[in-house]
Amino acid sequence: MKYQVATFKIICNKQILQDAQDLIADAAGNSGFESFENTDDGLKAYGQKDLIDKEALNESIKNFLLKDADIQYTLEDVIDEDWNKTWEDEGFNPIIVDDDIIIYDAKHINRPHSWNNNHIEIGIDAIQAFGTGTHQTTRMIVSVLLHSSVRDKRILDCGCGTGILGITASKLGAKDIVGYDIDEWSVENARHNAEINHINNIEIYQGDAHVLNHICGVFDIVMANINRNILLQDMESFKSAIASNGTLILSGFYEEDIPILLDKAISLGFHETKRKFDKKWACLVLQA
């Protein structure tokens, strides 16, 4: 899968830099980008080349809400190697979700003896894949799973990234899990992370929502941590894959995106049961 990086330079008062970075990340996320890194004077956004909508991004920049900020950006191909290597080499600190789940960097950190044995432990070795628990959207879905009835359920993870959500579901007692991702790196990484966590009830496929046409049966819980536009595009596929009274968990979008996503969900027969927020990012829980 070919990746591109958009490097944004923001010329503005330092007092509004963070707001400008958040708004640009929102615009880039809605234009196909999936990973973001703040810089001293702007932002870098990474995305799969085939999914980036440059016209939509240019339109968003043209209509940028902060009039006191001047936005410039360049778009370049990323060298076809481990584009996330610097971040991966540095690793991440253990993340605790709701005092019950610990997500740790399997590449750099062994299990500390000080951890409570009652914690559910998930080791993630991220290689060019999204989903370590460091991002708000991942943590929110992990939290929703922790407080849901997952045991003995069949789970679908759409855009699985590192496989962290499917692994979480398995450790919470799910019967079996199916995941898919359009990125071949993510597919291999999810399989690798399932193996290092001793998970043997998860299947990972490469492709987009069309892979669901070749998977038998329906799912009790469908979860998708993907950008807003892909969620809108694929929600009908999610609906066809979910069991009667099943649960749909969505994240990967901002609070202001909720109305359009909710309108689409309601038109398909879903109704909202819960929503969560974390630093402008949102998570919706829906029932079929």
PDB file of C-alpha atoms in Angstrom:
ATOM      1  CA  MET A   1       0.000   0.000   0.000  1.00  0.00           C
ATOM      2  CA  LYS A   2       1.458   3.392  -1.023  1.00  0.00           C
ATOM      3  CA  TYR A   3       1.353   6.194   1.553  1.00  0.00           C
ATOM      4  CA  GLN A   4       1.586   9.956   1.277  1.00  0.00           C
ATOM      5  CA  VAL A   5       2.413  12.604   3.848  1.00  0.00           C
ATOM      6  CA  ALA A   6       0.942  16.101   3.893  1.00  0.00           C
ATOM      7  CA  THR A   7       3.188  18.551   5.732  1.00  0.00           C
ATOM      8  CA  PHE A   8       1.219  21.571   6.925  1.00  0.00           C
ATOM      9  CA  LYS A   9       2.838  24.851   7.933  1.00  0.00           C
ATOM     10  CA  ILE A  10       0.598  27.086  10.030  1.00  0.00           C
ATOM     11  CA  ILE A  11       1.421  30.781  10.211  1.00  0.00           C
ATOM     12  CA  CYS A  12      -0.506  32.162  13.166  1.00  0.00           C
ATOM     13  CA  ASN A  13      -0.364  33.451  16.706  1.00  0.00           C
ATOM     14  CA  LYS A  14       0.957  30.727  19.026  1.00  0.00           C
ATOM     15  CA  GLN A  15      -2.175  31.069  21.161  1.00  0.00           C
ATOM     16  CA  ILE A  16      -4.328  29.570  18.401  1.00  0.00           C
ATOM     17  CA  LEU A  17      -1.796  27.037  17.055  1.00  0.00           C
ATOM     18  CA  GLN A  18      -3.344  24.086  18.902  1.00  0.00           C
ATOM     19  CA  ASP A  19      -6.836  24.965  17.661  1.00  0.00           C
ATOM     20  CA  ALA A  20      -5.487  25.279  14.122  1.00  0.00           C
ATOM     21  CA  GLN A  21      -3.737  21.892  14.380  1.00  0.00           C
ATOM     22  CA  ASP A  22      -6.958  20.252  15.601  1.00  0.00           C
ATOM     23  CA  LEU A  23      -9.009  21.766  12.783  1.00  0.00           C
ATOM     24  CA  ILE A  24      -6.484  20.737  10.144  1.00  0.00           C
ATOM     25  CA  ALA A  25      -6.381  17.193  11.538  1.00  0.00           C
ATOM     26  CA  ASP A  26     -10.175  17.116  11.297  1.00  0.00           C
ATOM     27  CA  ALA A  27     -10.095  18.339   7.683  1.00  0.00           C
ATOM     28  CA  ALA A  28      -7.326  15.902   6.767  1.00  0.00           C
ATOM     29  CA  GLY A  29      -9.145  13.025   8.484  1.00  0.00           C
ATOM     30  CA  ASN A  30     -12.222  13.760   6.416  1.00  0.00           C
ATOM     31  CA  SER A  31     -10.036  13.801   3.293  1.00  0.00           C
ATOM     32  CA  GLY A  32      -8.634  10.289   3.761  1.00  0.00           C
ATOM     33  CA  PHE A  33      -5.672  10.773   6.106  1.00  0.00           C
ATOM     34  CA  GLU A  34      -5.456   8.432   9.078  1.00  0.00           C
ATOM     35  CA  SER A  35      -2.446   9.312  11.239  1.00  0.00           C
ATOM     36  CA  PHE A  36      -1.335  12.723  12.520  1.00  0.00           C
ATOM     37  CA  GLU A  37       1.760  14.211  14.124  1.00  0.00           C
ATOM     38  CA  ASN A  38       1.950  17.745  15.510  1.00  0.00           C
ATOM     39  CA  THR A  39       5.092  19.704  14.633  1.00  0.00           C
ATOM     40  CA  ASP A  40       6.510  22.941  16.043  1.00  0.00           C
ATOM     41  CA  ASP A  41       4.846  25.006  13.332  1.00  0.00           C
ATOM     42  CA  GLY A  42       2.102  22.774  11.997  1.00  0.00           C
ATOM     43  CA  LEU A  43       1.140  19.182  11.408  1.00  0.00           C
ATOM     44  CA  LYS A  44       2.029  16.086   9.409  1.00  0.00           C
ATOM     45  CA  ALA A  45      -0.774  13.838   8.159  1.00  0.00           C
ATOM     46  CA  TYR A  46      -0.274  10.357   6.715  1.00  0.00           C
ATOM     47  CA  GLY A  47      -2.705   8.441   4.550  1.00  0.00           C
ATOM     48  CA  GLN A  48      -3.045   5.770   1.915  1.00  0.00           C
ATOM     49  CA  LYS A  49      -2.489   7.368  -1.473  1.00  0.00           C
ATOM     50  CA  ASP A  50      -5.557   5.818  -3.105  1.00  0.00           C
ATOM     51  CA  LEU A  51      -7.849   7.109  -0.344  1.00  0.00           C
ATOM     52  CA  ILE A  52      -6.666  10.732  -0.180  1.00  0.00           C
ATOM     53  CA  ASP A  53      -9.098  13.266  -1.624  1.00  0.00           C
ATOM     54  CA  LYS A  54      -6.891  16.255  -2.445  1.00  0.00           C
ATOM     55  CA  GLU A  55      -9.791  18.327  -3.797  1.00  0.00           C
ATOM     56  CA  ALA A  56     -11.716  17.912  -0.535  1.00  0.00           C
ATOM     57  CA  LEU A  57      -8.604  18.856   1.446  1.00  0.00           C
ATOM     58  CA  ASN A  58      -8.031  21.977  -0.671  1.00  0.00           C
ATOM     59  CA  GLU A  59     -11.671  22.984  -0.212  1.00  0.00           C
ATOM     60  CA  SER A  60     -11.380  22.581   3.565  1.00  0.00           C
ATOM     61  CA  ILE A  61      -8.208  24.681   3.653  1.00  0.00           C
ATOM     62  CA  LYS A  62      -9.861  27.311   1.462  1.00  0.00           C
ATOM     63  CA  ASN A  63     -12.777  27.577   3.918  1.00  0.00           C
ATOM     64  CA  PHE A  64     -10.618  27.294   7.052  1.00  0.00           C
ATOM     65  CA  LEU A  65     -12.474  28.552  10.117  1.00  0.00           C
ATOM     66  CA  LEU A  66      -9.568  30.394  11.728  1.00  0.00           C
ATOM     67  CA  LYS A  67      -9.171  33.472   9.547  1.00  0.00           C
ATOM     68  CA  ASP A  68      -6.052  34.612  11.445  1.00  0.00           C
ATOM     69  CA  ALA A  69      -4.146  31.508  10.357  1.00  0.00           C
ATOM     70  CA  ASP A  70      -2.398  31.069   7.017  1.00  0.00           C
ATOM     71  CA  ILE A  71      -2.133  27.414   5.962  1.00  0.00           C
ATOM     72  CA  GLN A  72       0.403  26.049   3.504  1.00  0.00           C
ATOM     73  CA  TYR A  73       1.065  22.407   2.775  1.00  0.00           C
ATOM     74  CA  THR A  74       3.029  20.018   0.586  1.00  0.00           C
ATOM     75  CA  LEU A  75       2.009  16.478  -0.360  1.00  0.00           C
ATOM     76  CA  GLU A  76       4.685  13.863  -0.972  1.00  0.00           C
ATOM     77  CA  ASP A  77       4.960  10.132  -1.445  1.00  0.00           C
ATOM     78  CA  VAL A  78       6.375   8.272   1.541  1.00  0.00           C
ATOM     79  CA  ILE A  79       9.301   5.954   0.868  1.00  0.00           C
ATOM     80  CA  ASP A  80       7.940   2.431   0.544  1.00  0.00           C
ATOM     81  CA  GLU A  81       9.352   1.126   3.782  1.00  0.00           C
ATOM     82  CA  ASP A  82       8.398   1.346   7.438  1.00  0.00           C
ATOM     83  CA  TRP A  83       7.015   4.937   7.319  1.00  0.00           C
ATOM     84  CA  ASN A  84       6.300   4.869  11.053  1.00  0.00           C
ATOM     85  CA  LYS A  85       9.734   3.564  12.020  1.00  0.00           C
ATOM     86  CA  THR A  86      10.899   6.532  14.121  1.00  0.00           C
ATOM     87  CA  TRP A  87       7.773   6.404  16.296  1.00  0.00           C
ATOM     88  CA  GLU A  88       8.004   2.621  16.582  1.00  0.00           C
ATOM     89  CA  ASP A  89      11.669   2.745  17.622  1.00  0.00           C
ATOM     90  CA  GLU A  90      10.824   5.170  20.425  1.00  0.00           C
ATOM     91  CA  GLY A  91       7.856   3.057  21.562  1.00  0.00           C
ATOM     92  CA  PHE A  92       5.059   4.113  23.902  1.00  0.00           C
ATOM     93  CA  ASN A  93       4.437   4.042  27.637  1.00  0.00           C
ATOM     94  CA  PRO A  94       1.919   1.562  29.087  1.00  0.00           C
ATOM     95  CA  ILE A  95      -1.680   2.770  28.818  1.00  0.00           C
ATOM     96  CA  ILE A  96      -4.298   1.888  31.432  1.00  0.00           C
ATOM     97  CA  VAL A  97      -7.960   1.918  30.367  1.00  0.00           C
ATOM     98  CA  ASP A  98     -10.566   2.192  33.151  1.00  0.00           C
ATOM     99  CA  ASP A  99      -8.153   0.632  35.679  1.00  0.00           C
ATOM    100  CA  ASP A 100      -8.746  -2.807  34.154  1.00  0.00           C
ATOM    101  CA  ILE A 101      -6.849  -3.068  30.859  1.00  0.00           C
ATOM    102  CA  ILE A 102      -3.145  -2.372  30.363  1.00  0.00           C
ATOM    103  CA  ILE A 103      -1.870  -1.891  26.813  1.00  0.00           C
ATOM    104  CA  TYR A 104       1.909  -2.073  26.639  1.00  0.00           C
ATOM    105  CA  ASP A 105       4.629  -1.828  24.016  1.00  0.00           C
ATOM    106  CA  ALA A 106       5.508  -5.444  23.330  1.00  0.00           C
ATOM    107  CA  LYS A 107       8.662  -4.479  21.454  1.00  0.00           C
ATOM    108  CA  HIS A 108      10.296  -2.509  24.257  1.00  0.00           C
ATOM    109  CA  ILE A 109       8.653  -3.344  27.569  1.00  0.00           C
ATOM    110  CA  ASN A 110       8.414  -6.619  29.440  1.00  0.00           C
ATOM    111  CA  ARG A 111       5.672  -7.126  31.985  1.00  0.00           C
ATOM    112  CA  PRO A 112       6.576  -5.128  35.155  1.00  0.00           C
ATOM    113  CA  HIS A 113       6.156  -7.128  38.359  1.00  0.00           C
ATOM    114  CA  SER A 114       4.321  -4.173  39.924  1.00  0.00           C
ATOM    115  CA  TRP A 115       1.287  -4.662  37.676  1.00  0.00           C
ATOM    116  CA  ASN A 116      -1.813  -6.017  39.329  1.00  0.00           C
ATOM    117  CA  ASN A 117      -2.424  -9.600  38.219  1.00  0.00           C
ATOM    118  CA  ASN A 118      -6.117  -8.778  37.839  1.00  0.00           C
ATOM    119  CA  HIS A 119      -5.406  -6.476  34.891  1.00  0.00           C
ATOM    120  CA  ILE A 120      -6.077  -7.666  31.369  1.00  0.00           C
ATOM    121  CA  GLU A 121      -2.769  -7.235  29.547  1.00  0.00           C
ATOM    122  CA  ILE A 122      -2.455  -6.532  25.826  1.00  0.00           C
ATOM    123  CA  GLY A 123       0.936  -6.314  24.161  1.00  0.00           C
ATOM    124  CA  ILE A 124       1.120  -4.388  20.883  1.00  0.00           C
ATOM    125  CA  ASP A 125       4.077  -4.434  18.514  1.00  0.00           C
ATOM    126  CA  ALA A 126       3.042  -1.747  16.020  1.00  0.00           C
ATOM    127  CA  ILE A 127       4.592  -1.991  12.560  1.00  0.00           C
ATOM    128  CA  GLN A 128       3.088   0.540  10.133  1.00  0.00           C
ATOM    129  CA  ALA A 129      -0.361   0.083  11.654  1.00  0.00           C
ATOM    130  CA  PHE A 130      -2.752   2.302  13.594  1.00  0.00           C
ATOM    131  CA  GLY A 131      -3.966   1.277  17.025  1.00  0.00           C
ATOM    132  CA  THR A 132      -1.760   1.142  20.093  1.00  0.00           C
ATOM    133  CA  GLY A 133      -4.160   2.691  22.582  1.00  0.00           C
ATOM    134  CA  THR A 134      -2.263   5.981  22.574  1.00  0.00           C
ATOM    135  CA  HIS A 135      -5.008   7.584  20.487  1.00  0.00           C
ATOM    136  CA  GLN A 136      -8.269   8.690  22.080  1.00  0.00           C
ATOM    137  CA  THR A 137     -10.446   6.841  19.572  1.00  0.00           C
ATOM    138  CA  THR A 138      -8.811   3.486  20.302  1.00  0.00           C
ATOM    139  CA  ARG A 139      -9.054   3.969  24.054  1.00  0.00           C
ATOM    140  CA  MET A 140     -12.739   4.881  23.849  1.00  0.00           C
ATOM    141  CA  ILE A 141     -13.635   1.711  21.936  1.00  0.00           C
ATOM    142  CA  VAL A 142     -11.552  -0.420  24.307  1.00  0.00           C
ATOM    143  CA  SER A 143     -13.490   1.173  27.177  1.00  0.00           C
ATOM    144  CA  VAL A 144     -16.841   0.478  25.484  1.00  0.00           C
ATOM    145  CA  LEU A 145     -15.859  -3.178  24.959  1.00  0.00           C
ATOM    146  CA  LEU A 146     -14.782  -3.472  28.591  1.00  0.00           C
ATOM    147  CA  HIS A 147     -18.231  -2.391  29.755  1.00  0.00           C
ATOM    148  CA  SER A 148     -20.213  -4.377  27.162  1.00  0.00           C
ATOM    149  CA  SER A 149     -21.464  -7.934  27.089  1.00  0.00           C
ATOM    150  CA  VAL A 150     -18.710  -9.441  24.922  1.00  0.00           C
ATOM    151  CA  ARG A 151     -18.399 -12.984  26.270  1.00  0.00           C
ATOM    152  CA  ASP A 152     -19.392 -15.680  23.761  1.00  0.00           C
ATOM    153  CA  LYS A 153     -20.198 -13.046  21.132  1.00  0.00           C
ATOM    154  CA  ARG A 154     -19.096 -12.937  17.484  1.00  0.00           C
ATOM    155  CA  ILE A 155     -17.147  -9.747  16.748  1.00  0.00           C
ATOM    156  CA  LEU A 156     -16.259  -7.866  13.553  1.00  0.00           C
ATOM    157  CA  ASP A 157     -13.387  -5.341  13.524  1.00  0.00           C
ATOM    158  CA  CYS A 158     -13.519  -3.099  10.436  1.00  0.00           C
ATOM    159  CA  GLY A 159     -10.214  -1.425   9.581  1.00  0.00           C
ATOM    160  CA  CYS A 160      -8.447  -3.448  12.261  1.00  0.00           C
ATOM    161  CA  GLY A 161      -4.999  -1.788  12.170  1.00  0.00           C
ATOM    162  CA  THR A 162      -2.785  -3.488  14.760  1.00  0.00           C
ATOM    163  CA  GLY A 163      -5.656  -5.779  15.756  1.00  0.00           C
ATOM    164  CA  ILE A 164      -5.876  -4.228  19.216  1.00  0.00           C
ATOM    165  CA  LEU A 165      -9.681  -4.101  19.330  1.00  0.00           C
ATOM    166  CA  GLY A 166     -10.154  -7.709  18.246  1.00  0.00           C
ATOM    167  CA  ILE A 167      -7.488  -8.817  20.715  1.00  0.00           C
ATOM    168  CA  THR A 168      -9.281  -6.887  23.464  1.00  0.00           C
ATOM    169  CA  ALA A 169     -12.574  -8.572  22.557  1.00  0.00           C
ATOM    170  CA  SER A 170     -10.935 -12.000  22.636  1.00  0.00           C
ATOM    171  CA  LYS A 171      -9.424 -11.380  26.069  1.00  0.00           C
ATOM    172  CA  LEU A 172     -12.876 -10.300  27.268  1.00  0.00           C
ATOM    173  CA  GLY A 173     -14.275 -13.684  26.261  1.00  0.00           C
ATOM    174  CA  ALA A 174     -15.542 -13.216  22.698  1.00  0.00           C
ATOM    175  CA  LYS A 175     -16.266 -16.472  20.878  1.00  0.00           C
ATOM    176  CA  ASP A 176     -14.611 -15.542  17.602  1.00  0.00           C
ATOM    177  CA  ILE A 177     -13.417 -12.396  15.865  1.00  0.00           C
ATOM    178  CA  VAL A 178     -13.078 -11.421  12.220  1.00  0.00           C
ATOM    179  CA  GLY A 179     -11.057  -8.366  11.219  1.00  0.00           C
ATOM    180  CA  TYR A 180     -10.132  -6.748   7.940  1.00  0.00           C
ATOM    181  CA  ASP A 181      -7.970  -3.887   6.737  1.00  0.00           C
ATOM    182  CA  ILE A 182      -7.205  -2.501   3.298  1.00  0.00           C
ATOM    183  CA  ASP A 183      -3.507  -2.172   4.178  1.00  0.00           C
ATOM    184  CA  GLU A 184      -1.388  -5.326   3.839  1.00  0.00           C
ATOM    185  CA  TRP A 185       0.996  -4.067   6.538  1.00  0.00           C
ATOM    186  CA  SER A 186      -1.901  -3.833   8.984  1.00  0.00           C
ATOM    187  CA  VAL A 187      -3.133  -7.329   8.121  1.00  0.00           C
ATOM    188  CA  GLU A 188       0.274  -8.856   8.833  1.00  0.00           C
ATOM    189  CA  ASN A 189       0.721  -6.743  11.961  1.00  0.00           C
ATOM    190  CA  ALA A 190      -2.709  -7.724  13.330  1.00  0.00           C
ATOM    191  CA  ARG A 191      -1.903 -11.408  12.805  1.00  0.00           C
ATOM    192  CA  HIS A 192       1.472 -10.903  14.496  1.00  0.00           C
ATOM    193  CA  ASN A 193      -0.081  -9.158  17.513  1.00  0.00           C
ATOM    194  CA  ALA A 194      -2.718 -11.879  17.846  1.00  0.00           C
ATOM    195  CA  GLU A 195       0.088 -14.437  17.966  1.00  0.00           C
ATOM    196  CA  ILE A 196       2.160 -12.647  20.615  1.00  0.00           C
ATOM    197  CA  ASN A 197      -0.991 -12.292  22.750  1.00  0.00           C
ATOM    198  CA  HIS A 198      -1.745 -16.029  22.323  1.00  0.00           C
ATOM    199  CA  ILE A 199      -5.038 -15.306  20.546  1.00  0.00           C
ATOM    200  CA  ASN A 200      -6.206 -18.147  18.311  1.00  0.00           C
ATOM    201  CA  ASN A 201      -9.848 -17.209  17.651  1.00  0.00           C
ATOM    202  CA  ILE A 202      -9.283 -14.273  15.301  1.00  0.00           C
ATOM    203  CA  GLU A 203      -9.164 -14.216  11.479  1.00  0.00           C
ATOM    204  CA  ILE A 204      -7.766 -11.234   9.579  1.00  0.00           C
ATOM    205  CA  TYR A 205      -8.476 -10.490   5.907  1.00  0.00           C
ATOM    206  CA  GLN A 206      -7.093  -7.899   3.512  1.00  0.00           C
ATOM    207  CA  GLY A 207      -9.553  -5.625   1.741  1.00  0.00           C
ATOM    208  CA  ASP A 208     -12.270  -3.059   2.321  1.00  0.00           C
ATOM    209  CA  ALA A 209     -15.895  -3.636   3.338  1.00  0.00           C
ATOM    210  CA  HIS A 210     -16.399  -5.772   0.227  1.00  0.00           C
ATOM    211  CA  VAL A 211     -14.679  -8.663   2.031  1.00  0.00           C
ATOM    212  CA  LEU A 212     -17.915  -9.005   4.020  1.00  0.00           C
ATOM    213  CA  ASN A 213     -19.554 -10.409   0.887  1.00  0.00           C
ATOM    214  CA  HIS A 214     -17.403 -13.512   1.342  1.00  0.00           C
ATOM    215  CA  ILE A 215     -17.867 -14.016   5.097  1.00  0.00           C
ATOM    216  CA  CYS A 216     -20.685 -16.216   6.299  1.00  0.00           C
ATOM    217  CA  GLY A 217     -22.989 -15.317   9.151  1.00  0.00           C
ATOM    218  CA  VAL A 218     -23.652 -12.136  11.104  1.00  0.00           C
ATOM    219  CA  PHE A 219     -21.957 -10.493  14.076  1.00  0.00           C
ATOM    220  CA  ASP A 220     -23.177  -9.531  17.536  1.00  0.00           C
ATOM    221  CA  ILE A 221     -20.804  -6.559  17.729  1.00  0.00           C
ATOM    222  CA  VAL A 222     -19.387  -4.599  14.792  1.00  0.00           C
ATOM    223  CA  MET A 223     -16.728  -1.986  15.534  1.00  0.00           C
ATOM    224  CA  ALA A 224     -15.035   0.483  13.199  1.00  0.00           C
ATOM    225  CA  ASN A 225     -12.392   3.057  14.073  1.00  0.00           C
ATOM    226  CA  ILE A 226     -12.109   4.762  10.676  1.00  0.00           C
ATOM    227  CA  ASN A 227     -12.457   8.313   9.361  1.00  0.00           C
ATOM    228  CA  ARG A 228     -15.899   9.836   8.911  1.00  0.00           C
ATOM    229  CA  ASN A 229     -16.166   9.498   5.151  1.00  0.00           C
ATOM    230  CA  ILE A 230     -15.334   5.780   5.149  1.00  0.00           C
ATOM    231  CA  LEU A 231     -17.833   5.209   7.968  1.00  0.00           C
ATOM    232  CA  LEU A 232     -20.550   6.928   5.922  1.00  0.00           C
ATOM    233  CA  GLN A 233     -19.597   4.936   2.848  1.00  0.00           C
ATOM    234  CA  ASP A 234     -19.492   1.546   4.600  1.00  0.00           C
ATOM    235  CA  MET A 235     -22.313   1.816   7.132  1.00  0.00           C
ATOM    236  CA  GLU A 236     -24.739  -0.077   4.896  1.00  0.00           C
ATOM    237  CA  SER A 237     -22.233  -2.942   4.761  1.00  0.00           C
ATOM    238  CA  PHE A 238     -21.989  -2.854   8.558  1.00  0.00           C
ATOM    239  CA  LYS A 239     -25.780  -3.047   8.752  1.00  0.00           C
ATOM    240  CA  SER A 240     -25.881  -6.118   6.519  1.00  0.00           C
ATOM    241  CA  ALA A 241     -23.258  -7.833   8.683  1.00  0.00           C
ATOM    242  CA  ILE A 242     -24.839  -7.183  12.078  1.00  0.00           C
ATOM    243  CA  ALA A 243     -27.260  -9.463  13.901  1.00  0.00           C
ATOM    244  CA  SER A 244     -30.726  -8.375  14.974  1.00  0.00           C
ATOM    245  CA  ASN A 245     -30.317  -6.193  18.095  1.00  0.00           C
ATOM    246  CA  GLY A 246     -26.558  -6.235  17.511  1.00  0.00           C
ATOM    247  CA  THR A 247     -24.244  -3.392  18.567  1.00  0.00           C
ATOM    248  CA  LEU A 248     -22.332  -1.046  16.266  1.00  0.00           C
ATOM    249  CA  ILE A 249     -19.401   0.861  17.821  1.00  0.00           C
ATOM    250  CA  LEU A 250     -18.007   3.741  15.753  1.00  0.00           C
ATOM    251  CA  SER A 251     -15.067   6.083  16.326  1.00  0.00           C
ATOM    252  CA  GLY A 252     -12.369   7.863  14.356  1.00  0.00           C
ATOM    253  CA  PHE A 253     -14.225  11.175  14.024  1.00  0.00           C
ATOM    254  CA  TYR A 254     -14.814  14.454  15.842  1.00  0.00           C
ATOM    255  CA  GLU A 255     -17.758  15.574  17.954  1.00  0.00           C
ATOM    256  CA  GLU A 256     -19.023  17.837  15.169  1.00  0.00           C
ATOM    257  CA  ASP A 257     -19.261  14.820  12.829  1.00  0.00           C
ATOM    258  CA  ILE A 258     -21.889  13.108  15.001  1.00  0.00           C
ATOM    259  CA  PRO A 259     -25.027  14.602  13.344  1.00  0.00           C
ATOM    260  CA  ILE A 260     -24.197  13.399   9.826  1.00  0.00           C
ATOM    261  CA  LEU A 261     -23.146   9.951  11.063  1.00  0.00           C
ATOM    262  CA  LEU A 262     -26.222   9.654  13.259  1.00  0.00           C
ATOM    263  CA  ASP A 263     -28.527  10.669  10.395  1.00  0.00           C
ATOM    264  CA  LYS A 264     -27.037   7.912   8.252  1.00  0.00           C
ATOM    265  CA  ALA A 265     -27.292   5.356  11.070  1.00  0.00           C
ATOM    266  CA  ILE A 266     -30.934   6.222  11.814  1.00  0.00           C
ATOM    267  CA  SER A 267     -31.812   5.913   8.123  1.00  0.00           C
ATOM    268  CA  LEU A 268     -30.484   2.345   8.284  1.00  0.00           C
ATOM    269  CA  GLY A 269     -32.525   1.441  11.363  1.00  0.00           C
ATOM    270  CA  PHE A 270     -29.939   1.991  14.112  1.00  0.00           C
ATOM    271  CA  HIS A 271     -30.589   3.946  17.278  1.00  0.00           C
ATOM    272  CA  GLU A 272     -28.053   5.511  19.613  1.00  0.00           C
ATOM    273  CA  THR A 273     -27.463   3.977  23.046  1.00  0.00           C
ATOM    274  CA  LYS A 274     -24.295   5.796  24.157  1.00  0.00           C
ATOM    275  CA  ARG A 275     -21.695   8.353  23.172  1.00  0.00           C
ATOM    276  CA  LYS A 276     -18.232   9.175  24.535  1.00  0.00           C
ATOM    277  CA  PHE A 277     -15.859  12.094  24.046  1.00  0.00           C
ATOM    278  CA  ASP A 278     -12.132  12.555  24.579  1.00  0.00           C
ATOM    279  CA  LYS A 279     -10.441  15.817  23.526  1.00  0.00           C
ATOM    280  CA  LYS A 280     -12.875  16.555  20.675  1.00  0.00           C
ATOM    281  CA  TRP A 281     -12.774  12.955  19.412  1.00  0.00           C
ATOM    282  CA  ALA A 282     -16.042  11.030  19.641  1.00  0.00           C
ATOM    283  CA  CYS A 283     -17.354   7.485  19.877  1.00  0.00           C
ATOM    284  CA  LEU A 284     -20.922   6.371  19.123  1.00  0.00           C
ATOM    285  CA  VAL A 285     -22.568   3.160  20.306  1.00  0.00           C
ATOM    286  CA  LEU A 286     -25.608   2.149  18.235  1.00  0.00           C
ATOM    287  CA  GLN A 287     -28.052  -0.733  18.301  1.00  0.00           C
ATOM    288  CA  ALA A 288     -29.601  -2.385  15.266  1.00  0.00           C
TER     289      ALA A 288
END
